[in-house]
Amino acid sequence: MFQVKNLTITHKKDLTTLVEGLSFVLAPGDRAAMIGEEGNGKSTVLKLLYDPALAAPYVEWTGEIGDRGARRGYLAQELTREELELSVWAFCQRSPAFEEADPRTLDRAARQVGLDAGLFWDGRSMATLSGGERVKLRLALLLLDGPDVLLLDEPSNDLDVQTLEWLEGFLLSCQAPVLYISHDETLLSRTANMVIHLERLRRRTAPRCTVSRTGYAQYVEERAAGFARQEQNARKERAEYEDKMEKFRQIRNAVDHQLNTVSRQNPGKGRLLKKKMHAVQSMGRRFEREKENMTAMPQWEEAILTAFDAGRSAFPAGKTVLRLELPQLSAGDRVLAQNVRLWVDGPERIGIVGPNGVGKSTLLKLVAEELLPRKDLRAAYMPQDYGDLLLGDRTPVEVLAPSGHREDVTRARTLLGNMKYKAEEMEHPAAGLSGGQRAKLLFLAMVLNGANVLVLDEPTRNFSPLSAPVIRRVLADFPGVIISVSHDRLYLEQVCTRVLELDSNGLREA
């Protein structure tokens, strides 16, 4: 059993409380999904539960973490730059379980995640693998260690649909308790039997933790229904209160008027009116006490994303956007696909799918390189690795207002404030923000630039399951062109007008 008692986490730099009073117990068979908006401390919680030293440089914490000697297995959200520079073979050698495993065990672990076992001994750098291949490899190494409790930070990121289905089966069959973060709503709905929800209310100043032993879909439904009932009761009580107060004011004004007009020659009536006013004032104080005990209006953390300007982002119907024809799609010396043909006209919204490692991100990068310099359109590119665009120590304000002009800075701060960035977060280096916060920042930059062609590599991968529906609505309403790679099943269904599958023989309609 894995137990957490009264965990409170505070950011060292600005003393922001990320999590307060979090308590829960994980037992065998529990599949606990941790959800919440971007930057609410989900990844930090997992780091603390695995090894407090990982989070010690930037947070302080109090509370108890007890696992009775259980072996903890941790899958980090991202690899470090040092790890990315290692060869696959050298990366695997860092795992004691890999060094001790026999070939049959390694082959079985590779098959579990859909990898060729030969990848373990590959000489290529980790950086050259696709995002999905890296996740699969790390999952295989994690399983070799036979952990008693699994702590998985975004295991579904970059996985192709086939591997996502494997992950669903793995989670459902796993007897060890699992605590995981995922932005894949389908995965959450099919696997979670417990939800831990981290929120930051009142402009991200008041943390709230909710632990529910229900499935994800049931939790979302019951939460919405509960808020609706609470709001209905709160509004009813306020309406009844206002009716009472209106009658109270009428009586008070009438008595006050009588007191002001009563004749001095009638002191008896004056005394009676003063007693009546005293009773009226007592009634008013009673109403005020009732107000303090009224049902509070529900509070929840809304997912907010600025919409694109329909006028600036509109793209003419039928106008040619792309005519890309590649005899070969290659990554280094490897040929990934042959005869790739991608034709796009406005205002299509294209989704590209395919197995991990087939070259989807490589193709999208080539598309961006062709479209970004064009003067007849305004293209914007969101790569899978945000570090490509957020290198250095630039703050969110500097990313959105590189000119430094006062009016640009003011507009950037206003937009960030609308997206619930705190003033302190606006001054943090953008590269150090959570993946979801960086994703929001890049979307804001696209909005400010009036982009009418978006080239997006896994656009929903870092948005929480509560934010993802918002980003899907924004992109479904986008009047321009979208060329994207995604494994998000709901994104492909709700946003894309065409879905193409990439394999070794090129692109075809899915």
PDB file of N, CA and C in Angstrom, residues 41-129:
ATOM      1  N   GLY A  41       1.188  21.596 -10.569  1.00  0.00           N
ATOM      2  CA  GLY A  41       2.062  20.808  -9.717  1.00  0.00           C
ATOM      3  C   GLY A  41       1.952  19.302  -9.861  1.00  0.00           C
ATOM      4  N   LYS A  42       1.299  18.810 -10.913  1.00  0.00           N
ATOM      5  CA  LYS A  42       1.110  17.364 -11.061  1.00  0.00           C
ATOM      6  C   LYS A  42       2.458  16.634 -11.186  1.00  0.00           C
ATOM      7  N   SER A  43       3.308  17.109 -12.085  1.00  0.00           N
ATOM      8  CA  SER A  43       4.609  16.462 -12.272  1.00  0.00           C
ATOM      9  C   SER A  43       5.464  16.578 -11.021  1.00  0.00           C
ATOM     10  N   THR A  44       5.346  17.691 -10.328  1.00  0.00           N
ATOM     11  CA  THR A  44       6.107  17.882  -9.090  1.00  0.00           C
ATOM     12  C   THR A  44       5.689  16.867  -8.036  1.00  0.00           C
ATOM     13  N   VAL A  45       4.391  16.583  -7.939  1.00  0.00           N
ATOM     14  CA  VAL A  45       3.909  15.571  -6.991  1.00  0.00           C
ATOM     15  C   VAL A  45       4.543  14.218  -7.300  1.00  0.00           C
ATOM     16  N   LEU A  46       4.551  13.827  -8.569  1.00  0.00           N
ATOM     17  CA  LEU A  46       5.136  12.532  -8.925  1.00  0.00           C
ATOM     18  C   LEU A  46       6.625  12.483  -8.590  1.00  0.00           C
ATOM     19  N   LYS A  47       7.342  13.556  -8.857  1.00  0.00           N
ATOM     20  CA  LYS A  47       8.772  13.590  -8.518  1.00  0.00           C
ATOM     21  C   LYS A  47       8.976  13.401  -7.028  1.00  0.00           C
ATOM     22  N   LEU A  48       8.176  14.100  -6.215  1.00  0.00           N
ATOM     23  CA  LEU A  48       8.301  13.984  -4.760  1.00  0.00           C
ATOM     24  C   LEU A  48       8.019  12.564  -4.286  1.00  0.00           C
ATOM     25  N   LEU A  49       7.005  11.934  -4.877  1.00  0.00           N
ATOM     26  CA  LEU A  49       6.651  10.592  -4.451  1.00  0.00           C
ATOM     27  C   LEU A  49       7.724   9.580  -4.830  1.00  0.00           C
ATOM     28  N   TYR A  50       8.435   9.834  -5.914  1.00  0.00           N
ATOM     29  CA  TYR A  50       9.499   8.921  -6.341  1.00  0.00           C
ATOM     30  C   TYR A  50      10.798   9.203  -5.594  1.00  0.00           C
ATOM     31  N   ASP A  51      11.227  10.457  -5.654  1.00  0.00           N
ATOM     32  CA  ASP A  51      12.494  10.843  -5.017  1.00  0.00           C
ATOM     33  C   ASP A  51      12.440  12.340  -4.735  1.00  0.00           C
ATOM     34  N   PRO A  52      12.241  12.748  -3.476  1.00  0.00           N
ATOM     35  CA  PRO A  52      12.126  14.178  -3.153  1.00  0.00           C
ATOM     36  C   PRO A  52      13.292  15.013  -3.655  1.00  0.00           C
ATOM     37  N   ALA A  53      14.453  14.396  -3.845  1.00  0.00           N
ATOM     38  CA  ALA A  53      15.614  15.160  -4.316  1.00  0.00           C
ATOM     39  C   ALA A  53      15.379  15.737  -5.711  1.00  0.00           C
ATOM     40  N   LEU A  54      14.508  15.103  -6.515  1.00  0.00           N
ATOM     41  CA  LEU A  54      14.257  15.604  -7.869  1.00  0.00           C
ATOM     42  C   LEU A  54      13.557  16.962  -7.849  1.00  0.00           C
ATOM     43  N   ALA A  55      12.732  17.199  -6.837  1.00  0.00           N
ATOM     44  CA  ALA A  55      11.982  18.461  -6.763  1.00  0.00           C
ATOM     45  C   ALA A  55      12.597  19.445  -5.778  1.00  0.00           C
ATOM     46  N   ALA A  56      13.582  19.008  -4.996  1.00  0.00           N
ATOM     47  CA  ALA A  56      14.170  19.860  -3.960  1.00  0.00           C
ATOM     48  C   ALA A  56      14.738  21.174  -4.475  1.00  0.00           C
ATOM     49  N   PRO A  57      15.281  21.240  -5.711  1.00  0.00           N
ATOM     50  CA  PRO A  57      15.851  22.523  -6.156  1.00  0.00           C
ATOM     51  C   PRO A  57      14.829  23.655  -6.276  1.00  0.00           C
ATOM     52  N   TYR A  58      13.542  23.342  -6.437  1.00  0.00           N
ATOM     53  CA  TYR A  58      12.602  24.434  -6.690  1.00  0.00           C
ATOM     54  C   TYR A  58      11.366  24.444  -5.795  1.00  0.00           C
ATOM     55  N   VAL A  59      11.158  23.425  -4.971  1.00  0.00           N
ATOM     56  CA  VAL A  59      10.006  23.461  -4.066  1.00  0.00           C
ATOM     57  C   VAL A  59      10.402  22.989  -2.671  1.00  0.00           C
ATOM     58  N   GLU A  60       9.579  23.397  -1.695  1.00  0.00           N
ATOM     59  CA  GLU A  60       9.655  22.866  -0.339  1.00  0.00           C
ATOM     60  C   GLU A  60       8.350  22.118  -0.062  1.00  0.00           C
ATOM     61  N   TRP A  61       8.389  21.126   0.827  1.00  0.00           N
ATOM     62  CA  TRP A  61       7.187  20.351   1.057  1.00  0.00           C
ATOM     63  C   TRP A  61       7.103  19.875   2.504  1.00  0.00           C
ATOM     64  N   THR A  62       5.879  19.636   2.938  1.00  0.00           N
ATOM     65  CA  THR A  62       5.616  19.035   4.234  1.00  0.00           C
ATOM     66  C   THR A  62       4.590  17.919   4.036  1.00  0.00           C
ATOM     67  N   GLY A  63       4.498  17.026   5.003  1.00  0.00           N
ATOM     68  CA  GLY A  63       3.562  15.912   4.911  1.00  0.00           C
ATOM     69  C   GLY A  63       4.285  14.590   5.053  1.00  0.00           C
ATOM     70  N   GLU A  64       3.580  13.510   4.808  1.00  0.00           N
ATOM     71  CA  GLU A  64       4.149  12.170   4.949  1.00  0.00           C
ATOM     72  C   GLU A  64       3.946  11.373   3.663  1.00  0.00           C
ATOM     73  N   ILE A  65       4.996  10.649   3.274  1.00  0.00           N
ATOM     74  CA  ILE A  65       4.936   9.745   2.131  1.00  0.00           C
ATOM     75  C   ILE A  65       5.396   8.384   2.619  1.00  0.00           C
ATOM     76  N   GLY A  66       4.490   7.410   2.623  1.00  0.00           N
ATOM     77  CA  GLY A  66       4.842   6.097   3.130  1.00  0.00           C
ATOM     78  C   GLY A  66       4.475   5.007   2.160  1.00  0.00           C
ATOM     79  N   ASP A  67       5.438   4.105   1.864  1.00  0.00           N
ATOM     80  CA  ASP A  67       5.156   3.020   0.925  1.00  0.00           C
ATOM     81  C   ASP A  67       5.585   1.659   1.455  1.00  0.00           C
ATOM     82  N   ARG A  68       5.975   1.611   2.753  1.00  0.00           N
ATOM     83  CA  ARG A  68       6.354   0.348   3.390  1.00  0.00           C
ATOM     84  C   ARG A  68       7.398  -0.415   2.581  1.00  0.00           C
ATOM     85  N   GLY A  69       8.386   0.302   2.081  1.00  0.00           N
ATOM     86  CA  GLY A  69       9.494  -0.337   1.375  1.00  0.00           C
ATOM     87  C   GLY A  69       9.202  -0.776  -0.039  1.00  0.00           C
ATOM     88  N   ALA A  70       8.089  -0.325  -0.617  1.00  0.00           N
ATOM     89  CA  ALA A  70       7.738  -0.726  -1.979  1.00  0.00           C
ATOM     90  C   ALA A  70       8.748  -0.168  -2.982  1.00  0.00           C
ATOM     91  N   ARG A  71       9.016  -0.949  -4.021  1.00  0.00           N
ATOM     92  CA  ARG A  71       9.906  -0.493  -5.088  1.00  0.00           C
ATOM     93  C   ARG A  71       9.121   0.396  -6.030  1.00  0.00           C
ATOM     94  N   ARG A  72       9.566   1.636  -6.174  1.00  0.00           N
ATOM     95  CA  ARG A  72       8.831   2.611  -6.981  1.00  0.00           C
ATOM     96  C   ARG A  72       9.437   2.707  -8.379  1.00  0.00           C
ATOM     97  N   GLY A  73       8.569   2.653  -9.373  1.00  0.00           N
ATOM     98  CA  GLY A  73       8.995   2.828 -10.758  1.00  0.00           C
ATOM     99  C   GLY A  73       8.473   4.156 -11.283  1.00  0.00           C
ATOM    100  N   TYR A  74       9.366   4.969 -11.838  1.00  0.00           N
ATOM    101  CA  TYR A  74       9.001   6.341 -12.237  1.00  0.00           C
ATOM    102  C   TYR A  74       9.335   6.571 -13.699  1.00  0.00           C
ATOM    103  N   LEU A  75       8.358   7.068 -14.436  1.00  0.00           N
ATOM    104  CA  LEU A  75       8.569   7.475 -15.828  1.00  0.00           C
ATOM    105  C   LEU A  75       8.444   8.988 -15.894  1.00  0.00           C
ATOM    106  N   ALA A  76       9.563   9.672 -16.119  1.00  0.00           N
ATOM    107  CA  ALA A  76       9.562  11.136 -16.191  1.00  0.00           C
ATOM    108  C   ALA A  76       8.885  11.601 -17.469  1.00  0.00           C
ATOM    109  N   GLN A  77       8.379  12.835 -17.444  1.00  0.00           N
ATOM    110  CA  GLN A  77       7.685  13.375 -18.610  1.00  0.00           C
ATOM    111  C   GLN A  77       8.635  13.585 -19.771  1.00  0.00           C
ATOM    112  N   GLU A  78       9.850  14.042 -19.503  1.00  0.00           N
ATOM    113  CA  GLU A  78      10.794  14.360 -20.564  1.00  0.00           C
ATOM    114  C   GLU A  78      12.188  13.883 -20.185  1.00  0.00           C
ATOM    115  N   LEU A  79      12.990  13.631 -21.183  1.00  0.00           N
ATOM    116  CA  LEU A  79      14.393  13.304 -20.958  1.00  0.00           C
ATOM    117  C   LEU A  79      15.209  14.587 -20.849  1.00  0.00           C
ATOM    118  N   THR A  80      16.308  14.525 -20.099  1.00  0.00           N
ATOM    119  CA  THR A  80      17.205  15.670 -20.004  1.00  0.00           C
ATOM    120  C   THR A  80      18.029  15.776 -21.285  1.00  0.00           C
ATOM    121  N   ARG A  81      18.655  16.908 -21.498  1.00  0.00           N
ATOM    122  CA  ARG A  81      19.503  17.083 -22.687  1.00  0.00           C
ATOM    123  C   ARG A  81      20.667  16.076 -22.670  1.00  0.00           C
ATOM    124  N   GLU A  82      21.190  15.819 -21.478  1.00  0.00           N
ATOM    125  CA  GLU A  82      22.275  14.842 -21.362  1.00  0.00           C
ATOM    126  C   GLU A  82      21.805  13.464 -21.800  1.00  0.00           C
ATOM    127  N   GLU A  83      20.599  13.068 -21.387  1.00  0.00           N
ATOM    128  CA  GLU A  83      20.063  11.762 -21.769  1.00  0.00           C
ATOM    129  C   GLU A  83      19.794  11.684 -23.266  1.00  0.00           C
ATOM    130  N   LEU A  84      19.333  12.784 -23.851  1.00  0.00           N
ATOM    131  CA  LEU A  84      19.051  12.793 -25.280  1.00  0.00           C
ATOM    132  C   LEU A  84      20.320  12.625 -26.109  1.00  0.00           C
ATOM    133  N   GLU A  85      21.460  13.042 -25.566  1.00  0.00           N
ATOM    134  CA  GLU A  85      22.722  12.943 -26.299  1.00  0.00           C
ATOM    135  C   GLU A  85      23.335  11.549 -26.217  1.00  0.00           C
ATOM    136  N   LEU A  86      22.850  10.715 -25.279  1.00  0.00           N
ATOM    137  CA  LEU A  86      23.380   9.362 -25.144  1.00  0.00           C
ATOM    138  C   LEU A  86      22.928   8.489 -26.307  1.00  0.00           C
ATOM    139  N   SER A  87      23.724   7.475 -26.613  1.00  0.00           N
ATOM    140  CA  SER A  87      23.257   6.470 -27.561  1.00  0.00           C
ATOM    141  C   SER A  87      22.173   5.645 -26.874  1.00  0.00           C
ATOM    142  N   VAL A  88      21.336   4.985 -27.665  1.00  0.00           N
ATOM    143  CA  VAL A  88      20.281   4.151 -27.087  1.00  0.00           C
ATOM    144  C   VAL A  88      20.898   3.079 -26.195  1.00  0.00           C
ATOM    145  N   TRP A  89      21.977   2.477 -26.657  1.00  0.00           N
ATOM    146  CA  TRP A  89      22.669   1.421 -25.905  1.00  0.00           C
ATOM    147  C   TRP A  89      23.182   1.960 -24.579  1.00  0.00           C
ATOM    148  N   ALA A  90      23.818   3.151 -24.599  1.00  0.00           N
ATOM    149  CA  ALA A  90      24.341   3.737 -23.359  1.00  0.00           C
ATOM    150  C   ALA A  90      23.205   4.116 -22.412  1.00  0.00           C
ATOM    151  N   PHE A  91      22.099   4.589 -22.960  1.00  0.00           N
ATOM    152  CA  PHE A  91      20.945   4.940 -22.130  1.00  0.00           C
ATOM    153  C   PHE A  91      20.403   3.697 -21.427  1.00  0.00           C
ATOM    154  N   CYS A  92      20.288   2.601 -22.156  1.00  0.00           N
ATOM    155  CA  CYS A  92      19.774   1.360 -21.565  1.00  0.00           C
ATOM    156  C   CYS A  92      20.717   0.834 -20.483  1.00  0.00           C
ATOM    157  N   GLN A  93      22.019   1.001 -20.692  1.00  0.00           N
ATOM    158  CA  GLN A  93      22.992   0.501 -19.719  1.00  0.00           C
ATOM    159  C   GLN A  93      22.874   1.213 -18.363  1.00  0.00           C
ATOM    160  N   ARG A  94      22.229   2.369 -18.330  1.00  0.00           N
ATOM    161  CA  ARG A  94      22.030   3.058 -17.060  1.00  0.00           C
ATOM    162  C   ARG A  94      21.062   2.304 -16.152  1.00  0.00           C
ATOM    163  N   SER A  95      20.301   1.401 -16.714  1.00  0.00           N
ATOM    164  CA  SER A  95      19.318   0.648 -15.937  1.00  0.00           C
ATOM    165  C   SER A  95      19.933  -0.646 -15.424  1.00  0.00           C
ATOM    166  N   PRO A  96      20.046  -0.818 -14.093  1.00  0.00           N
ATOM    167  CA  PRO A  96      20.585  -2.075 -13.558  1.00  0.00           C
ATOM    168  C   PRO A  96      19.776  -3.284 -14.005  1.00  0.00           C
ATOM    169  N   ALA A  97      18.449  -3.116 -14.111  1.00  0.00           N
ATOM    170  CA  ALA A  97      17.600  -4.229 -14.522  1.00  0.00           C
ATOM    171  C   ALA A  97      17.931  -4.672 -15.952  1.00  0.00           C
ATOM    172  N   PHE A  98      18.305  -3.716 -16.810  1.00  0.00           N
ATOM    173  CA  PHE A  98      18.682  -4.057 -18.181  1.00  0.00           C
ATOM    174  C   PHE A  98      19.977  -4.858 -18.184  1.00  0.00           C
ATOM    175  N   GLU A  99      20.937  -4.455 -17.374  1.00  0.00           N
ATOM    176  CA  GLU A  99      22.221  -5.145 -17.321  1.00  0.00           C
ATOM    177  C   GLU A  99      22.070  -6.582 -16.816  1.00  0.00           C
ATOM    178  N   GLU A 100      21.079  -6.807 -15.948  1.00  0.00           N
ATOM    179  CA  GLU A 100      20.899  -8.132 -15.350  1.00  0.00           C
ATOM    180  C   GLU A 100      19.981  -9.036 -16.177  1.00  0.00           C
ATOM    181  N   ALA A 101      19.235  -8.456 -17.119  1.00  0.00           N
ATOM    182  CA  ALA A 101      18.225  -9.231 -17.849  1.00  0.00           C
ATOM    183  C   ALA A 101      18.870 -10.132 -18.908  1.00  0.00           C
ATOM    184  N   ASP A 102      18.283 -11.330 -19.101  1.00  0.00           N
ATOM    185  CA  ASP A 102      18.759 -12.209 -20.153  1.00  0.00           C
ATOM    186  C   ASP A 102      18.045 -11.859 -21.463  1.00  0.00           C
ATOM    187  N   PRO A 103      18.535 -12.328 -22.599  1.00  0.00           N
ATOM    188  CA  PRO A 103      17.938 -11.960 -23.896  1.00  0.00           C
ATOM    189  C   PRO A 103      16.461 -12.279 -23.996  1.00  0.00           C
ATOM    190  N   ARG A 104      16.017 -13.398 -23.415  1.00  0.00           N
ATOM    191  CA  ARG A 104      14.603 -13.759 -23.504  1.00  0.00           C
ATOM    192  C   ARG A 104      13.741 -12.730 -22.767  1.00  0.00           C
ATOM    193  N   THR A 105      14.199 -12.295 -21.592  1.00  0.00           N
ATOM    194  CA  THR A 105      13.450 -11.290 -20.822  1.00  0.00           C
ATOM    195  C   THR A 105      13.396  -9.969 -21.579  1.00  0.00           C
ATOM    196  N   LEU A 106      14.522  -9.589 -22.182  1.00  0.00           N
ATOM    197  CA  LEU A 106      14.554  -8.345 -22.944  1.00  0.00           C
ATOM    198  C   LEU A 106      13.614  -8.427 -24.147  1.00  0.00           C
ATOM    199  N   ASP A 107      13.610  -9.579 -24.809  1.00  0.00           N
ATOM    200  CA  ASP A 107      12.741  -9.747 -25.973  1.00  0.00           C
ATOM    201  C   ASP A 107      11.275  -9.645 -25.557  1.00  0.00           C
ATOM    202  N   ARG A 108      10.928 -10.241 -24.395  1.00  0.00           N
ATOM    203  CA  ARG A 108       9.541 -10.189 -23.929  1.00  0.00           C
ATOM    204  C   ARG A 108       9.140  -8.749 -23.585  1.00  0.00           C
ATOM    205  N   ALA A 109      10.025  -8.002 -22.937  1.00  0.00           N
ATOM    206  CA  ALA A 109       9.725  -6.609 -22.585  1.00  0.00           C
ATOM    207  C   ALA A 109       9.538  -5.759 -23.835  1.00  0.00           C
ATOM    208  N   ALA A 110      10.375  -6.006 -24.851  1.00  0.00           N
ATOM    209  CA  ALA A 110      10.254  -5.243 -26.092  1.00  0.00           C
ATOM    210  C   ALA A 110       8.930  -5.536 -26.791  1.00  0.00           C
ATOM    211  N   ARG A 111       8.542  -6.830 -26.811  1.00  0.00           N
ATOM    212  CA  ARG A 111       7.277  -7.184 -27.453  1.00  0.00           C
ATOM    213  C   ARG A 111       6.095  -6.556 -26.714  1.00  0.00           C
ATOM    214  N   GLN A 112       6.179  -6.440 -25.393  1.00  0.00           N
ATOM    215  CA  GLN A 112       5.088  -5.860 -24.613  1.00  0.00           C
ATOM    216  C   GLN A 112       4.751  -4.445 -25.060  1.00  0.00           C
ATOM    217  N   VAL A 113       5.773  -3.706 -25.480  1.00  0.00           N
ATOM    218  CA  VAL A 113       5.540  -2.314 -25.878  1.00  0.00           C
ATOM    219  C   VAL A 113       5.619  -2.116 -27.386  1.00  0.00           C
ATOM    220  N   GLY A 114       5.747  -3.201 -28.135  1.00  0.00           N
ATOM    221  CA  GLY A 114       5.751  -3.086 -29.588  1.00  0.00           C
ATOM    222  C   GLY A 114       7.044  -2.569 -30.165  1.00  0.00           C
ATOM    223  N   LEU A 115       8.183  -2.936 -29.544  1.00  0.00           N
ATOM    224  CA  LEU A 115       9.490  -2.513 -30.046  1.00  0.00           C
ATOM    225  C   LEU A 115      10.249  -3.714 -30.604  1.00  0.00           C
ATOM    226  N   ASP A 116      11.134  -3.446 -31.547  1.00  0.00           N
ATOM    227  CA  ASP A 116      12.090  -4.435 -31.986  1.00  0.00           C
ATOM    228  C   ASP A 116      13.168  -4.518 -30.909  1.00  0.00           C
ATOM    229  N   ALA A 117      13.420  -5.709 -30.376  1.00  0.00           N
ATOM    230  CA  ALA A 117      14.387  -5.863 -29.288  1.00  0.00           C
ATOM    231  C   ALA A 117      15.777  -5.373 -29.693  1.00  0.00           C
ATOM    232  N   GLY A 118      16.064  -5.335 -30.982  1.00  0.00           N
ATOM    233  CA  GLY A 118      17.355  -4.846 -31.419  1.00  0.00           C
ATOM    234  C   GLY A 118      17.600  -3.385 -31.085  1.00  0.00           C
ATOM    235  N   LEU A 119      16.519  -2.650 -30.803  1.00  0.00           N
ATOM    236  CA  LEU A 119      16.675  -1.225 -30.484  1.00  0.00           C
ATOM    237  C   LEU A 119      17.493  -1.027 -29.216  1.00  0.00           C
ATOM    238  N   PHE A 120      17.451  -1.997 -28.295  1.00  0.00           N
ATOM    239  CA  PHE A 120      18.205  -1.857 -27.046  1.00  0.00           C
ATOM    240  C   PHE A 120      19.693  -1.627 -27.299  1.00  0.00           C
ATOM    241  N   TRP A 121      20.192  -2.180 -28.384  1.00  0.00           N
ATOM    242  CA  TRP A 121      21.630  -2.103 -28.658  1.00  0.00           C
ATOM    243  C   TRP A 121      21.941  -1.110 -29.782  1.00  0.00           C
ATOM    244  N   ASP A 122      21.001  -0.254 -30.114  1.00  0.00           N
ATOM    245  CA  ASP A 122      21.173   0.698 -31.213  1.00  0.00           C
ATOM    246  C   ASP A 122      22.221   1.749 -30.857  1.00  0.00           C
ATOM    247  N   GLY A 123      23.027   2.121 -31.832  1.00  0.00           N
ATOM    248  CA  GLY A 123      24.072   3.108 -31.601  1.00  0.00           C
ATOM    249  C   GLY A 123      23.634   4.544 -31.832  1.00  0.00           C
ATOM    250  N   ARG A 124      22.422   4.742 -32.361  1.00  0.00           N
ATOM    251  CA  ARG A 124      21.938   6.103 -32.590  1.00  0.00           C
ATOM    252  C   ARG A 124      21.710   6.831 -31.264  1.00  0.00           C
ATOM    253  N   SER A 125      21.720   8.161 -31.299  1.00  0.00           N
ATOM    254  CA  SER A 125      21.446   8.922 -30.080  1.00  0.00           C
ATOM    255  C   SER A 125      19.958   8.864 -29.769  1.00  0.00           C
ATOM    256  N   MET A 126      19.615   9.006 -28.501  1.00  0.00           N
ATOM    257  CA  MET A 126      18.217   9.018 -28.079  1.00  0.00           C
ATOM    258  C   MET A 126      17.453  10.134 -28.784  1.00  0.00           C
ATOM    259  N   ALA A 127      18.147  11.242 -29.094  1.00  0.00           N
ATOM    260  CA  ALA A 127      17.482  12.383 -29.725  1.00  0.00           C
ATOM    261  C   ALA A 127      16.965  12.049 -31.114  1.00  0.00           C
ATOM    262  N   THR A 128      17.557  11.053 -31.773  1.00  0.00           N
ATOM    263  CA  THR A 128      17.130  10.728 -33.139  1.00  0.00           C
ATOM    264  C   THR A 128      15.897   9.836 -33.159  1.00  0.00           C
ATOM    265  N   LEU A 129      15.525   9.243 -32.028  1.00  0.00           N
ATOM    266  CA  LEU A 129      14.318   8.427 -31.978  1.00  0.00           C
ATOM    267  C   LEU A 129      13.093   9.326 -31.998  1.00  0.00           C
TER     268      LEU A 129
END
